[in-house]
Coordinates of C-alpha atoms in Angstrom, one line a residue:
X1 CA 42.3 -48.4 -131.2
X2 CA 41.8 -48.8 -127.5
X3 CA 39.3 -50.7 -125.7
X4 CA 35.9 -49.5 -124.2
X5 CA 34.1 -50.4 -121.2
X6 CA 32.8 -53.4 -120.1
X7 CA 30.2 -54.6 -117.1
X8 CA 30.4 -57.6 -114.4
X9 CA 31.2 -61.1 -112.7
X10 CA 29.7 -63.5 -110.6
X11 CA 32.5 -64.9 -107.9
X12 CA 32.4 -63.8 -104.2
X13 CA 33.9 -60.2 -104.0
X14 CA 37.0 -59.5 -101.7
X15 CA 36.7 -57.6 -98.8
X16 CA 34.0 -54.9 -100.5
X17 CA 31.5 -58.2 -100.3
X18 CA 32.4 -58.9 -96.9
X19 CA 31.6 -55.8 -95.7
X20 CA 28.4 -55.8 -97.6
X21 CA 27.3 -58.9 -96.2
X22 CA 27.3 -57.3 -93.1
X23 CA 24.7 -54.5 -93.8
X24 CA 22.2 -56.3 -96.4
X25 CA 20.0 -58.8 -95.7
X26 CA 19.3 -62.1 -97.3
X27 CA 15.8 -63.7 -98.0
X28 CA 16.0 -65.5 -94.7
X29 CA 15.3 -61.8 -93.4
X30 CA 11.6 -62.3 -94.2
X31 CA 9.3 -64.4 -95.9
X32 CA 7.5 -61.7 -97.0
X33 CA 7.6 -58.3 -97.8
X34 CA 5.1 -55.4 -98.7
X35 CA 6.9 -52.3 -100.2
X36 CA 6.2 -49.2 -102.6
X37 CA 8.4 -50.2 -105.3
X38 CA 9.7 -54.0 -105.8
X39 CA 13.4 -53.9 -108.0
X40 CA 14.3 -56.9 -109.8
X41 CA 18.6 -56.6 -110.0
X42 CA 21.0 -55.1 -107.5
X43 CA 23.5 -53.8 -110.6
X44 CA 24.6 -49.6 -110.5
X45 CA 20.9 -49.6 -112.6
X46 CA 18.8 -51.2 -109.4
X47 CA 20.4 -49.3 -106.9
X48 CA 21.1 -45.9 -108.4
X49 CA 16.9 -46.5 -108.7
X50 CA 16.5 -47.6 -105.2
X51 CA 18.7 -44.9 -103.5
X52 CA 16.2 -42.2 -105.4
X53 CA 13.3 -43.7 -104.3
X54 CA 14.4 -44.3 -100.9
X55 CA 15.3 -40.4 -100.8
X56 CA 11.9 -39.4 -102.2
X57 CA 10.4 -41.6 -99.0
X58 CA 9.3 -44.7 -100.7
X59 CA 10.0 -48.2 -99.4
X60 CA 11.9 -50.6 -101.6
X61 CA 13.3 -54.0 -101.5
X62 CA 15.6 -54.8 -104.0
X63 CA 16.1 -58.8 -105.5
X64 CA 19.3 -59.7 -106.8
X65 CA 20.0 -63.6 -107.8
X66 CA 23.8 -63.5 -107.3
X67 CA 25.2 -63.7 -103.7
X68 CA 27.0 -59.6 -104.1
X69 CA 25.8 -56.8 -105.8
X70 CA 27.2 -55.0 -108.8
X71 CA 25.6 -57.2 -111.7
X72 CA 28.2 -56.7 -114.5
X73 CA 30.4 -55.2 -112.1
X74 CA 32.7 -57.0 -110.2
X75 CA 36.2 -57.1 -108.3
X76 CA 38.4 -60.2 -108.3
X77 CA 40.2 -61.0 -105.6
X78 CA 44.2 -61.8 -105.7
X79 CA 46.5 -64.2 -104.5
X80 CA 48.7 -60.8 -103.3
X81 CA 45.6 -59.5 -101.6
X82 CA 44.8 -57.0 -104.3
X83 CA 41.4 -56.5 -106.3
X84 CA 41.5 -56.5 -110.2
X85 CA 38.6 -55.7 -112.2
X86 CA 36.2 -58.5 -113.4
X87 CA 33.8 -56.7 -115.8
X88 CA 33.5 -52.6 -116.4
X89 CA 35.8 -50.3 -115.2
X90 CA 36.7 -47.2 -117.0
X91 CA 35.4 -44.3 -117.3
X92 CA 35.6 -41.3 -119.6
X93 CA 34.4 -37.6 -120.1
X94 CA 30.7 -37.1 -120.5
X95 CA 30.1 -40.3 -118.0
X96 CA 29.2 -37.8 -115.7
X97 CA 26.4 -39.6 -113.8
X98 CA 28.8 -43.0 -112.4
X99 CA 31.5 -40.4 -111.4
X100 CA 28.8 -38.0 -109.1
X101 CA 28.0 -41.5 -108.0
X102 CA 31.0 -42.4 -107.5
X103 CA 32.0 -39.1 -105.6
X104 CA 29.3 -39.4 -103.4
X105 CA 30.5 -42.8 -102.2
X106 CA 34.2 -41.1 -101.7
X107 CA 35.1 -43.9 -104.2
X108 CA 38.3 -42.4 -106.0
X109 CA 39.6 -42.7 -109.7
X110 CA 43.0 -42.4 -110.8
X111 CA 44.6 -42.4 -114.6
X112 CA 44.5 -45.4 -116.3
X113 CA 48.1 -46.4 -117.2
X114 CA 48.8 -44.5 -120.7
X115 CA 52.6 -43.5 -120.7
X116 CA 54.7 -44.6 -123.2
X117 CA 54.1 -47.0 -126.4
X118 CA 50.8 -49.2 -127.6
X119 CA 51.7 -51.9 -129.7
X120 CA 50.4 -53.0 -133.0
X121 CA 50.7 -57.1 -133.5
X122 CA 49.9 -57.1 -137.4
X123 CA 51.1 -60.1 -139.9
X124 CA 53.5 -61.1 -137.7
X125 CA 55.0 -58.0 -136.7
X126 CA 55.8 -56.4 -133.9
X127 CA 55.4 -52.2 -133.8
X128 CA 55.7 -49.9 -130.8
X129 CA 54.5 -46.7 -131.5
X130 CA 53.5 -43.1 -129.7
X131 CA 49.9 -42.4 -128.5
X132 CA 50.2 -38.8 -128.3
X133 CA 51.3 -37.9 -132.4
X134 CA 48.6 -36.3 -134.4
X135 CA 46.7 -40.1 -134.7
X136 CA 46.8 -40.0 -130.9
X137 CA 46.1 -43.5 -130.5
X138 CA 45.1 -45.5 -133.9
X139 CA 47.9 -47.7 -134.7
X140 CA 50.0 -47.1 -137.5
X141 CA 48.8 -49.3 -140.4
X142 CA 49.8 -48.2 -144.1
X143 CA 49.0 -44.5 -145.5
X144 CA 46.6 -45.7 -147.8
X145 CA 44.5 -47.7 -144.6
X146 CA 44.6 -44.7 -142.4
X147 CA 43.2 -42.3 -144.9
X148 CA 40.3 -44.8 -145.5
X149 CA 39.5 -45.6 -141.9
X150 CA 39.9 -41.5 -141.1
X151 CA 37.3 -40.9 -144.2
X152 CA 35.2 -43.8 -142.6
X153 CA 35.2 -42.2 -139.6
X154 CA 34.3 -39.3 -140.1
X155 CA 31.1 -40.5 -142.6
X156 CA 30.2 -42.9 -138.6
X157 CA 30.1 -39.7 -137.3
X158 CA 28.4 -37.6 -139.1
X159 CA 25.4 -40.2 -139.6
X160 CA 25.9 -40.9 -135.7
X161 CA 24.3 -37.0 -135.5
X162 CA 21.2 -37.5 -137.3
X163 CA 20.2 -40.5 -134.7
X164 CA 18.2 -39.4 -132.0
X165 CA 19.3 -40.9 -128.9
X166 CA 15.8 -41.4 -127.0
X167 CA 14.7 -42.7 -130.6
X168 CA 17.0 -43.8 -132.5
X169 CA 13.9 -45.8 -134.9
X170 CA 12.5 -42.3 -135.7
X171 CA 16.2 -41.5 -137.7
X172 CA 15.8 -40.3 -141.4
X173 CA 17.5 -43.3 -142.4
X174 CA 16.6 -45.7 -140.0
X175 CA 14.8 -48.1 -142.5
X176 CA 18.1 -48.2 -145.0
X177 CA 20.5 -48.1 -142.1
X178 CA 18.1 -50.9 -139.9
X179 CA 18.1 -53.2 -143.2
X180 CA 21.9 -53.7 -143.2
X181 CA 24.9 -55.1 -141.3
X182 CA 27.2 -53.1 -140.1
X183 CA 29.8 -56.0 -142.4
X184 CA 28.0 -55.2 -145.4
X185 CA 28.4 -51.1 -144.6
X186 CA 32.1 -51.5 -143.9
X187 CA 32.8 -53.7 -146.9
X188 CA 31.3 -50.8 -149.3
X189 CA 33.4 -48.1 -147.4
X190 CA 36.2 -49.3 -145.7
X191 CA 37.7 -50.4 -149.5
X192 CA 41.7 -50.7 -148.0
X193 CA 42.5 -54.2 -146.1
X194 CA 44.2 -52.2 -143.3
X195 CA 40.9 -49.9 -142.8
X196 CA 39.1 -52.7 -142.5
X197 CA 41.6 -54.2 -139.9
X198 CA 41.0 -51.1 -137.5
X199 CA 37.6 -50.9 -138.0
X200 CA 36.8 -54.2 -137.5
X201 CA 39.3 -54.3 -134.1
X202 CA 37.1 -51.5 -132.7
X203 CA 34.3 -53.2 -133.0
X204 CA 34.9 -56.2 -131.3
X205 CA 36.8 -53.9 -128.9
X206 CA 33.0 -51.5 -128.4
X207 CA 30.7 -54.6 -128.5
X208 CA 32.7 -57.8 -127.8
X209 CA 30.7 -58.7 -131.2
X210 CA 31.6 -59.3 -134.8
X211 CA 30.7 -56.6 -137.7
X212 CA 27.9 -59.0 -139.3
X213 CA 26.1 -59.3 -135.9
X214 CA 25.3 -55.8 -135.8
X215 CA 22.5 -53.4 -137.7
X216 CA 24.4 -50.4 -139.1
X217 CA 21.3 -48.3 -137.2
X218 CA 22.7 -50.2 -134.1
X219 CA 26.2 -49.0 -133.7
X220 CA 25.3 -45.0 -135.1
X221 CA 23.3 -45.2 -132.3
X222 CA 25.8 -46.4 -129.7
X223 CA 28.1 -44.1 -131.1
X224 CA 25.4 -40.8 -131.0
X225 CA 25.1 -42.0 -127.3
X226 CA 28.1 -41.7 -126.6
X227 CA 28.3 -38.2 -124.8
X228 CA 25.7 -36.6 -122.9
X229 CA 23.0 -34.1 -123.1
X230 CA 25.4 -30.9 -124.2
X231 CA 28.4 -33.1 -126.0
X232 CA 27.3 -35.2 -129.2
X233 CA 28.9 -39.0 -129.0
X234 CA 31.6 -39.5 -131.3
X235 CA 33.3 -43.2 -132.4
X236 CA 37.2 -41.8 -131.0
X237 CA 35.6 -41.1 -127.7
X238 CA 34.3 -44.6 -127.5
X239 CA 37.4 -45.7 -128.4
X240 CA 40.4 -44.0 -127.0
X241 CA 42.2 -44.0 -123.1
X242 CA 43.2 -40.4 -122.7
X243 CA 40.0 -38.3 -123.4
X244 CA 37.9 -41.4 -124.1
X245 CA 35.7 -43.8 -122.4
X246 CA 39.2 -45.9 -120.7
X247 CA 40.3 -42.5 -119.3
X248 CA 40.0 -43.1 -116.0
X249 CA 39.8 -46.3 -113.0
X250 CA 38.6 -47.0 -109.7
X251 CA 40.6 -46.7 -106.6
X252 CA 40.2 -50.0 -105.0
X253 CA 38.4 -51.4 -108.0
X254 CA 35.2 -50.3 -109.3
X255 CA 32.6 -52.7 -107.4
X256 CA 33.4 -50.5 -104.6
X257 CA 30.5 -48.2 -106.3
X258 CA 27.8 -50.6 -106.1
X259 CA 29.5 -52.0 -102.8
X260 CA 29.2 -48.5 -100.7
X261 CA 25.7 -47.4 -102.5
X262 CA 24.0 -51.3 -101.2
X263 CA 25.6 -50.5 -97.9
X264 CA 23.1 -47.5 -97.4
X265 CA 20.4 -49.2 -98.5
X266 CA 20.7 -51.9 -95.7
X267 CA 18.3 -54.5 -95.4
X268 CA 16.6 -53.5 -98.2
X269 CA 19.1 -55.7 -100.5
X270 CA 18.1 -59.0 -100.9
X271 CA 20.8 -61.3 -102.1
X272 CA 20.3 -65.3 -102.9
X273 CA 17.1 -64.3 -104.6
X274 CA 16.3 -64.8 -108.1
X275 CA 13.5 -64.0 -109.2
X276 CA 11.3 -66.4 -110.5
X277 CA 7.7 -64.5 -111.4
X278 CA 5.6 -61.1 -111.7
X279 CA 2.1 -61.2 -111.1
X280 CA -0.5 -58.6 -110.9
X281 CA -3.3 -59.2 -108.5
X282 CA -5.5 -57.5 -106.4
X283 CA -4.2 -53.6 -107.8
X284 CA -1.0 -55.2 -106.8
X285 CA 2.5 -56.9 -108.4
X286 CA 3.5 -60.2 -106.4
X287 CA 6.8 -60.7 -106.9
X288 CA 8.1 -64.2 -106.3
X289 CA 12.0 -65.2 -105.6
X290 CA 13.9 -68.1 -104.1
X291 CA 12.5 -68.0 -100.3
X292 CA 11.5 -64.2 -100.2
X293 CA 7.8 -63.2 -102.0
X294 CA 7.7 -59.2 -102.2
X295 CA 4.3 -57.2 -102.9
X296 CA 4.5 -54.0 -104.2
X297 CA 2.4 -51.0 -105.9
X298 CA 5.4 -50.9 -109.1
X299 CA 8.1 -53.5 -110.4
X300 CA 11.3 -52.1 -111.7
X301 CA 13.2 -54.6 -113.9
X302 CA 16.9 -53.2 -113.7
X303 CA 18.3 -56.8 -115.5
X304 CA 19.7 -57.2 -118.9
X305 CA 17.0 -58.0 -121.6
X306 CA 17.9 -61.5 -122.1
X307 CA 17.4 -62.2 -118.4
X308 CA 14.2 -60.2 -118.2
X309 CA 12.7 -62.4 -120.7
X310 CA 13.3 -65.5 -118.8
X311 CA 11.1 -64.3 -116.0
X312 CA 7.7 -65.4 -116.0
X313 CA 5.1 -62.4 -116.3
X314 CA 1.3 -62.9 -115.2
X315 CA -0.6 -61.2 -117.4
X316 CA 1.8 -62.3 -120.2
X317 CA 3.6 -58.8 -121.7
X318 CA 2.5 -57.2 -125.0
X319 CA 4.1 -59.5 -128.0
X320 CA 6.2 -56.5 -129.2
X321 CA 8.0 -56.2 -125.8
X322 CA 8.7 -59.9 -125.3
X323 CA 9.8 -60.3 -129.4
X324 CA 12.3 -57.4 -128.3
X325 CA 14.1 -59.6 -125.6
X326 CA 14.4 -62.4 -127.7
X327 CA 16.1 -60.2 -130.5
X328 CA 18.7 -58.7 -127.7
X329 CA 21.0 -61.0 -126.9
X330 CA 23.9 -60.7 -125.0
X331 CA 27.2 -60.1 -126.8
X332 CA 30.3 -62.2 -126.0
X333 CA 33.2 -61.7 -123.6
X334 CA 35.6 -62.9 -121.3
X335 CA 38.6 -61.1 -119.1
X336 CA 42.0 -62.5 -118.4
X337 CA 44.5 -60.7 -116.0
X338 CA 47.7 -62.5 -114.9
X339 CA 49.6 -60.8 -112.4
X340 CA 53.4 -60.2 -112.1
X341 CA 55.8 -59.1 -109.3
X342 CA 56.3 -55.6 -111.3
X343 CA 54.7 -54.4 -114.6
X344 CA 57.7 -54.8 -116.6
X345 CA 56.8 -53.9 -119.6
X346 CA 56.9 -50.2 -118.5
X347 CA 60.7 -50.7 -118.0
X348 CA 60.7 -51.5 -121.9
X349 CA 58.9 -48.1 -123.0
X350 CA 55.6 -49.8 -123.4
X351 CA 51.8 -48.6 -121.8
X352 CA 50.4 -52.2 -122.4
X353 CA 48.0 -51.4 -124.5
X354 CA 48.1 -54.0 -127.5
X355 CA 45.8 -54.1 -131.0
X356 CA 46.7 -57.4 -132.6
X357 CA 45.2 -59.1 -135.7
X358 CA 45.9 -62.8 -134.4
X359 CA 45.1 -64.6 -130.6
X360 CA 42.5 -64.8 -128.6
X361 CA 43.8 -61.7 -126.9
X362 CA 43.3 -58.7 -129.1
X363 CA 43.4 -56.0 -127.2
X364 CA 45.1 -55.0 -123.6
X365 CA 45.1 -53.2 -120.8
X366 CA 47.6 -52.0 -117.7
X367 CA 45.5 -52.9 -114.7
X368 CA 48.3 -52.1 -112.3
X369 CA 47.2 -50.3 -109.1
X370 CA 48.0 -46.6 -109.0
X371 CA 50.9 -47.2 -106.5
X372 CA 52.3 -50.3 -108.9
X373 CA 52.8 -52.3 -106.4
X374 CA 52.6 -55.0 -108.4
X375 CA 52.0 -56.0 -112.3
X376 CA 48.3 -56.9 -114.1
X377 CA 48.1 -57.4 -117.8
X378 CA 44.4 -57.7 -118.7
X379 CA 43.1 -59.0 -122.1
X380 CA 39.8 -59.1 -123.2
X381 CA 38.4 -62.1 -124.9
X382 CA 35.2 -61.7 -127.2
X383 CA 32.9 -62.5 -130.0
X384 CA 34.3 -65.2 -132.0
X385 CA 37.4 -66.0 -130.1
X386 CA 35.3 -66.0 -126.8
X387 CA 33.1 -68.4 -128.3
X388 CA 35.4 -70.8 -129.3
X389 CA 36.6 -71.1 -125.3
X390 CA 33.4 -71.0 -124.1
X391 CA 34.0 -75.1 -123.2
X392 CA 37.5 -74.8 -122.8
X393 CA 39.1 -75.6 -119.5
X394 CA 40.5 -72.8 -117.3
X395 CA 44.0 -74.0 -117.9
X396 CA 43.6 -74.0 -121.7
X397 CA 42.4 -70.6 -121.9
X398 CA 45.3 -69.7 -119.7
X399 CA 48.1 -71.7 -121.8
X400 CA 46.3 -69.8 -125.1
X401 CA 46.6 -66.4 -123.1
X402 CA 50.1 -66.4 -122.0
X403 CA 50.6 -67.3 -125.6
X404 CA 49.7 -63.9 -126.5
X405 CA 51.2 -62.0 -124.2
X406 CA 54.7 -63.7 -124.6
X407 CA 54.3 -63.0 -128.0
X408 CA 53.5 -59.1 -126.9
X409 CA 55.4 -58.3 -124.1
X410 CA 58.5 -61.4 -124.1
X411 CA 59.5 -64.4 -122.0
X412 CA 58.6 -62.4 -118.5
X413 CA 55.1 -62.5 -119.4
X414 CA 55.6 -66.6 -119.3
X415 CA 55.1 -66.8 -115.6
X416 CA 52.5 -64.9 -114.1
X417 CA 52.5 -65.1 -109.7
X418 CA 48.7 -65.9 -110.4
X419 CA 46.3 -65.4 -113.1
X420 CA 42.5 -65.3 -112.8
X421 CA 39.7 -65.3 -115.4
X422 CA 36.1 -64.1 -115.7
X423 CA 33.7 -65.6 -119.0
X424 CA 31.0 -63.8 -118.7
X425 CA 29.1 -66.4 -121.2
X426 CA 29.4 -69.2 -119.0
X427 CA 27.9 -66.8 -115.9
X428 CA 24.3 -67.5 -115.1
X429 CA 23.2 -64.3 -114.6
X430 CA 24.8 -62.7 -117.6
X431 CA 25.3 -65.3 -119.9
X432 CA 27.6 -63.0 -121.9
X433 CA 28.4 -59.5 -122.1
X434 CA 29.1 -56.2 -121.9
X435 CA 25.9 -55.3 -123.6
X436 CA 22.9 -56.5 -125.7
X437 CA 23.5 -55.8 -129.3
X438 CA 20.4 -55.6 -131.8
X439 CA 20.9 -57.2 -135.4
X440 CA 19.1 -55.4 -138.4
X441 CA 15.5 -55.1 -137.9
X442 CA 15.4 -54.7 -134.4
X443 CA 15.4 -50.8 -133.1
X444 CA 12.8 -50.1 -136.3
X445 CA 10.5 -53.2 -135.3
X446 CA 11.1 -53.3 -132.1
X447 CA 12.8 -50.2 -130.5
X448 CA 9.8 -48.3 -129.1
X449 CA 9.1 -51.6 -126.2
X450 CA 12.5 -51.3 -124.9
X451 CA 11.6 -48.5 -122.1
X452 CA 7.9 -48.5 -122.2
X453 CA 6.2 -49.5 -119.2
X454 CA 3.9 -52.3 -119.2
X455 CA 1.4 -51.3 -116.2
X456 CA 2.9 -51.3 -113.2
X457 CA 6.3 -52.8 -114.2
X458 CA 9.4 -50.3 -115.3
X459 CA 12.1 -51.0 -117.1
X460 CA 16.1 -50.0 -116.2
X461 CA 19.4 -51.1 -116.7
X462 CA 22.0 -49.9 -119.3
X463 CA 20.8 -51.3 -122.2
X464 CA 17.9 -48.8 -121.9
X465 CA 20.0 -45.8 -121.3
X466 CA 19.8 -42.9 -124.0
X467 CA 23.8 -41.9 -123.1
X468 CA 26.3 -44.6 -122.4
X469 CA 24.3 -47.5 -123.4
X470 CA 26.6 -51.0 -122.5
X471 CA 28.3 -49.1 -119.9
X472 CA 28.4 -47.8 -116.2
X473 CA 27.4 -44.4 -116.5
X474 CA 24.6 -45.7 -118.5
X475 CA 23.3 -47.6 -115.9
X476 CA 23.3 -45.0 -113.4
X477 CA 21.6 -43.1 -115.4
X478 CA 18.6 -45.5 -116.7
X479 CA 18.3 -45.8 -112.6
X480 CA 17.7 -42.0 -112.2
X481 CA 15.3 -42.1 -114.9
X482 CA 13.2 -45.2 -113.8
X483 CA 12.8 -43.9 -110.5
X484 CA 11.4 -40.4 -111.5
X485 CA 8.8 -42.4 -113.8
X486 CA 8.0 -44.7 -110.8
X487 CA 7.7 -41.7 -108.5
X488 CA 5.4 -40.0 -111.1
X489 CA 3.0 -43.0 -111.4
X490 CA 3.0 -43.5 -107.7

C-alpha cells in the first residue's frame, strides 16, 4: 500500500524563501497594526483565508512564528542545488482546491515516479512485483491475507459512507464506533496475519500513528473525507500513487504554493512572530506576538489544534473547545531523503516504492525531479519508530536509514552524495505531524467545538476541513471556508 500525504518543516527554504523575504514584511515593519481580520499561521490554511479576504476588500495581517511560510509545508534545500520536499507533497484526484490554487500561482505538477515494480520487504524477503495487475498496488501477501484485507476493505468503506463529513459525531454508529480502537476493530476482522500486516502498514502510512491510537469513528471519517462534494472518499484512494492521493508532485517543490500566494499578499505577512495572546477589549481582539501587537474586528486561528491551545485566550474559551485541543494531538513523523548521482534503482526495474514489515523505513518514495537529473529516495518515519529517534542524533538516524534502503535497493544505496532529514516532532511549531488524530471519545464528546466560532475568533487549518482532512487540499479549503464565515460576520 502506498503512502499518503504529509504537511511541513521548519528550516530556511531555498530560493522560494529568499524571494519571499523580499516581498513580506517582518514585525520590525510596525509596532502596531489595526486591521479587519487578524490571522494566526501563514500555512496554505492562513493564506488561502487571507488572499479571500483581501479580494473581498478587507485588511489583514497575517502572524506566522517560523521565519517562511508554508507551516507543514516545506522545501529542503540540496547540496546539488535542488529542492526536495520536507512535509506534504502529493496530490491526488478530488484535491481539487490545492491544485486551482496551485494553477493560479502557475505552480506546475508532474507524475510522481510510478513505472515499474514496488517492493514488498516481508519476513526477510525480498519481492518485486507489478502495480498495474488487477491488485493495482497492494503487495502480494498470501491468498488467504488478501481475501481478508479485500473483505476488510470493503466493510471500511461501506461504513466510511454512513459518516457525514461536516459531522461525523451525528453517524448512526458513532457511539459504538467512537467507543473502540481502530486495534480492537481490526483484530475482530482482519482474522489472517498477512491482512493484518497491510492494514496495519496503511495506517501508519495515512496517519503516521499506530492502530490502538485511533477511534474506529476517527479513521471512517478520514476515509469518508477523502473525496469531495460529488465523489464519496474511499480507503484505496487514500492510499494508492496512480489515481490516489500520491498521484501527482510539484514542479519545483510544493512550498512554491504557499511561496507565490505570500508574495501577493506583501507586507501583510508577518514572519518572526509568534503569537503569544488573544484578548477581547473594547468590541475589539488584541492580538499580541513577538514585537508586532495587531488589533482587529475577527481572529482567524489557521494553526494546528495542539498549538492553538498553547495560546493564551482572554476571555478564557468554552471548556468543550479547549478539552478538544488537549485530546488532538499531533501524530508522529519524520522524512529522510538521501540523494544519489542517478536513481538507480530504475535501471533495476524498480519504482521505489517499498512496503516493509521491519526498519524504521516502511514505506518509500521516488522523489527524483521530473527531468531525473539526479536520484532522491525518500522514507517516511512515523509512530512508533519515529518515537524511538525522536533523541537520536542526526547521524544515527542516518546510519539506521541507509540500513533500510541497502537492504531495499543494494550496496548503491550505501553512499548517498548528501542526505537530509526533517522530524517533525522535534519542530517547535509542529511538534509532530501530518495531522491531529482523535482517540475514542473524542469526535462524540468533543467534535461539534472543532469549527465553531468562539465570538470573534475563527477557526481554520486542515484539521478542520470536511474533505482532505491531514492534507493540502484540506487546508486550502478550511481557508475558503473561514474567510466566507469571517466575511459574513463582518
Amino acid at each position: 500500500m502506498s503512502r499518503r500525504s504529509l504537511l511541513g518543516r521548519t528550516a530556511a527554504v531555498a530560493a522560494g524563501a529568499t524571494a519571499l523575504t523580499a516581498t513580506a514584511g517582518g514585525p520590525a515593519a510596525a509596532a502596531t497594526r489595526d486591521v479587519d481580520v487578524a490571522i494566526v499561521g501563514a500555512g496554505l490554511a492562513g493564506l488561502t483565508a487571507a488572499r479571500d479576504l483581501v479580494a473581498a476588500g478587507r485588511t489583514v495581517v497575517v502572524l506566522e512564528a517560523r521565519d517562511r511560510v508554508g507551516g507543514r509545508v516545506v522545501n529542503l534545500p540540496l547540496a546539488n542545488g535542488g529542492v526536495t520536499e520536507g512535509g506534504g507533497e502529493f496530490i491526488g484526484p478530488t484535491q481539487d482546491r490545492i491544485k486551482a490554487l496551485a494553477d493560479s500561482l502557475g505552480v506546475a505538477t508532474f507524475p510522481t515516479y510510478n513505472t515499474g515494480k514496488n517492493l514488498l520487504y516481508k519476513d526477510g524477503k525480498k519481492t518485486p512485483y507489478a502495480t498495474d495487475g488487477p491488485l493495482g498496488s497492494v503487495p502480494p501477501v498470501d491468498v488467504a491475507g488478501l481475501a481478508n484485507a479485500a473483505i476488510v476493505q470493503a466493510s471500511l468503506d461501506d461504513m466510511a459512507k454512513t459518516v457525514p463529513v461536516d459531522a461525523p459525531w451525528t453517524a448512526a454508529k458513532a457511539e459504538e464506533w467512537d467507543r473502540q480502537t481502530f486495534e480492537s476493530w481490526l483484530r475482530a476482522n482482519a482474522v489472517v496475519p498477512s491482512a493484518k500486516f497491510l492494514l496495519d502498514v496503511a495506517c501508519t502510512s495515512i496517519f503516521s500513528a499506530e492502530p490502538r491510537e485511533l477511534s474506529l469513528l476517527f479513521v471512517l471519517f478520514y476515509i469518508a473525507a477523502a473525496g469531495n462534494e460529488s465523489t464519496p472518499g474511499t480507503l484505496e484512494r487514500l492510499t494508492e500513487t496512480a489515481n490516489g492521493a500520491q498521484e501527482l508532485r510539484f514542479v519545483g517543490g510544493s512550498q512554491l504554493v504557499p511561496v507565490k500566494l505570500a508574495a501577493t499578499l506583501g507586507d501583510r505577512v508577518a514572519l518572526n512572530a509568534p503569537v503569544r495572546t488573544i484578548s477581547r477589549s473594547g468590541g475589539k481582539y488584541v492580538v499580541t506576538a513577538d514585537g508586532l501587537t495587531v488589533t482587529a474586528k475577527r481572529v482567524i486561528v489557521a494553526v494546528p489544534p495542539p498549538l492553538a491551545a498553547r495560546i493564551t485566550y482572554d476571555p478564557l474559551l468554552p471548556a468543550d473547545r479547549d478539552q478538544l485541543t488537549q485530546r488532538l494531538p499531533m501524530a508522529s513523523v519524520g522524512k529522510a531523503i538521501a540523494i544519489y548521482d542517478t536513481p538507480f534503482w530504475r535501471a533495476d526495474g524498480l519504482n521505489g516504492q517499498v512496503v516493509s514489515d521491519t526498519g524504521v523505513i516502511s514505506s518509500t518514495f521516488d522523489n527524483s525531479p521530473p527531468d531525473a537529473s539526479y536520484g532522491a529516495l525518500m522514507g517516511f518515519i512515523e509512530a512508533d519508530e519515529a518515537r524511538k529517534l525522536d533523541a537520536a542524533s542526526e547521524a544515527e538516524v542516518k546510519a539506521a536509514v541507509l540500513k533500510d534502503y541497502v537492504t531495499y535497493f543494494g550496496a548503491k544505496a550505501a553512499s548517498p552524495t548528501s542526505f537530509v532529514l526533517q522530524r517533525w516532532n522535534n519542530e517547535a511549531y509542529s511538534r509532530g505531524g501530518p495531522v491531529s488524530i482523535g482517540a475514542p471519545g473524542v469526535l462524540t464528546q468533543y467534535g461539534p467545538a472543532l469549527r465553531r466560532p468562539v465570538g470573534g475568533v475563527h477557526w481554520a487549518g486542515t484539521e478542520t476541513s470536511v474533505h482532505w482532512m491531514g492534507f493540502m487540499d484540506g487546508a486550502v479549503r478550511s481557508g475558503e471556508r473561514v474567510a466566507k464565515e469571517v466575511l459574513a460576520a463582518l
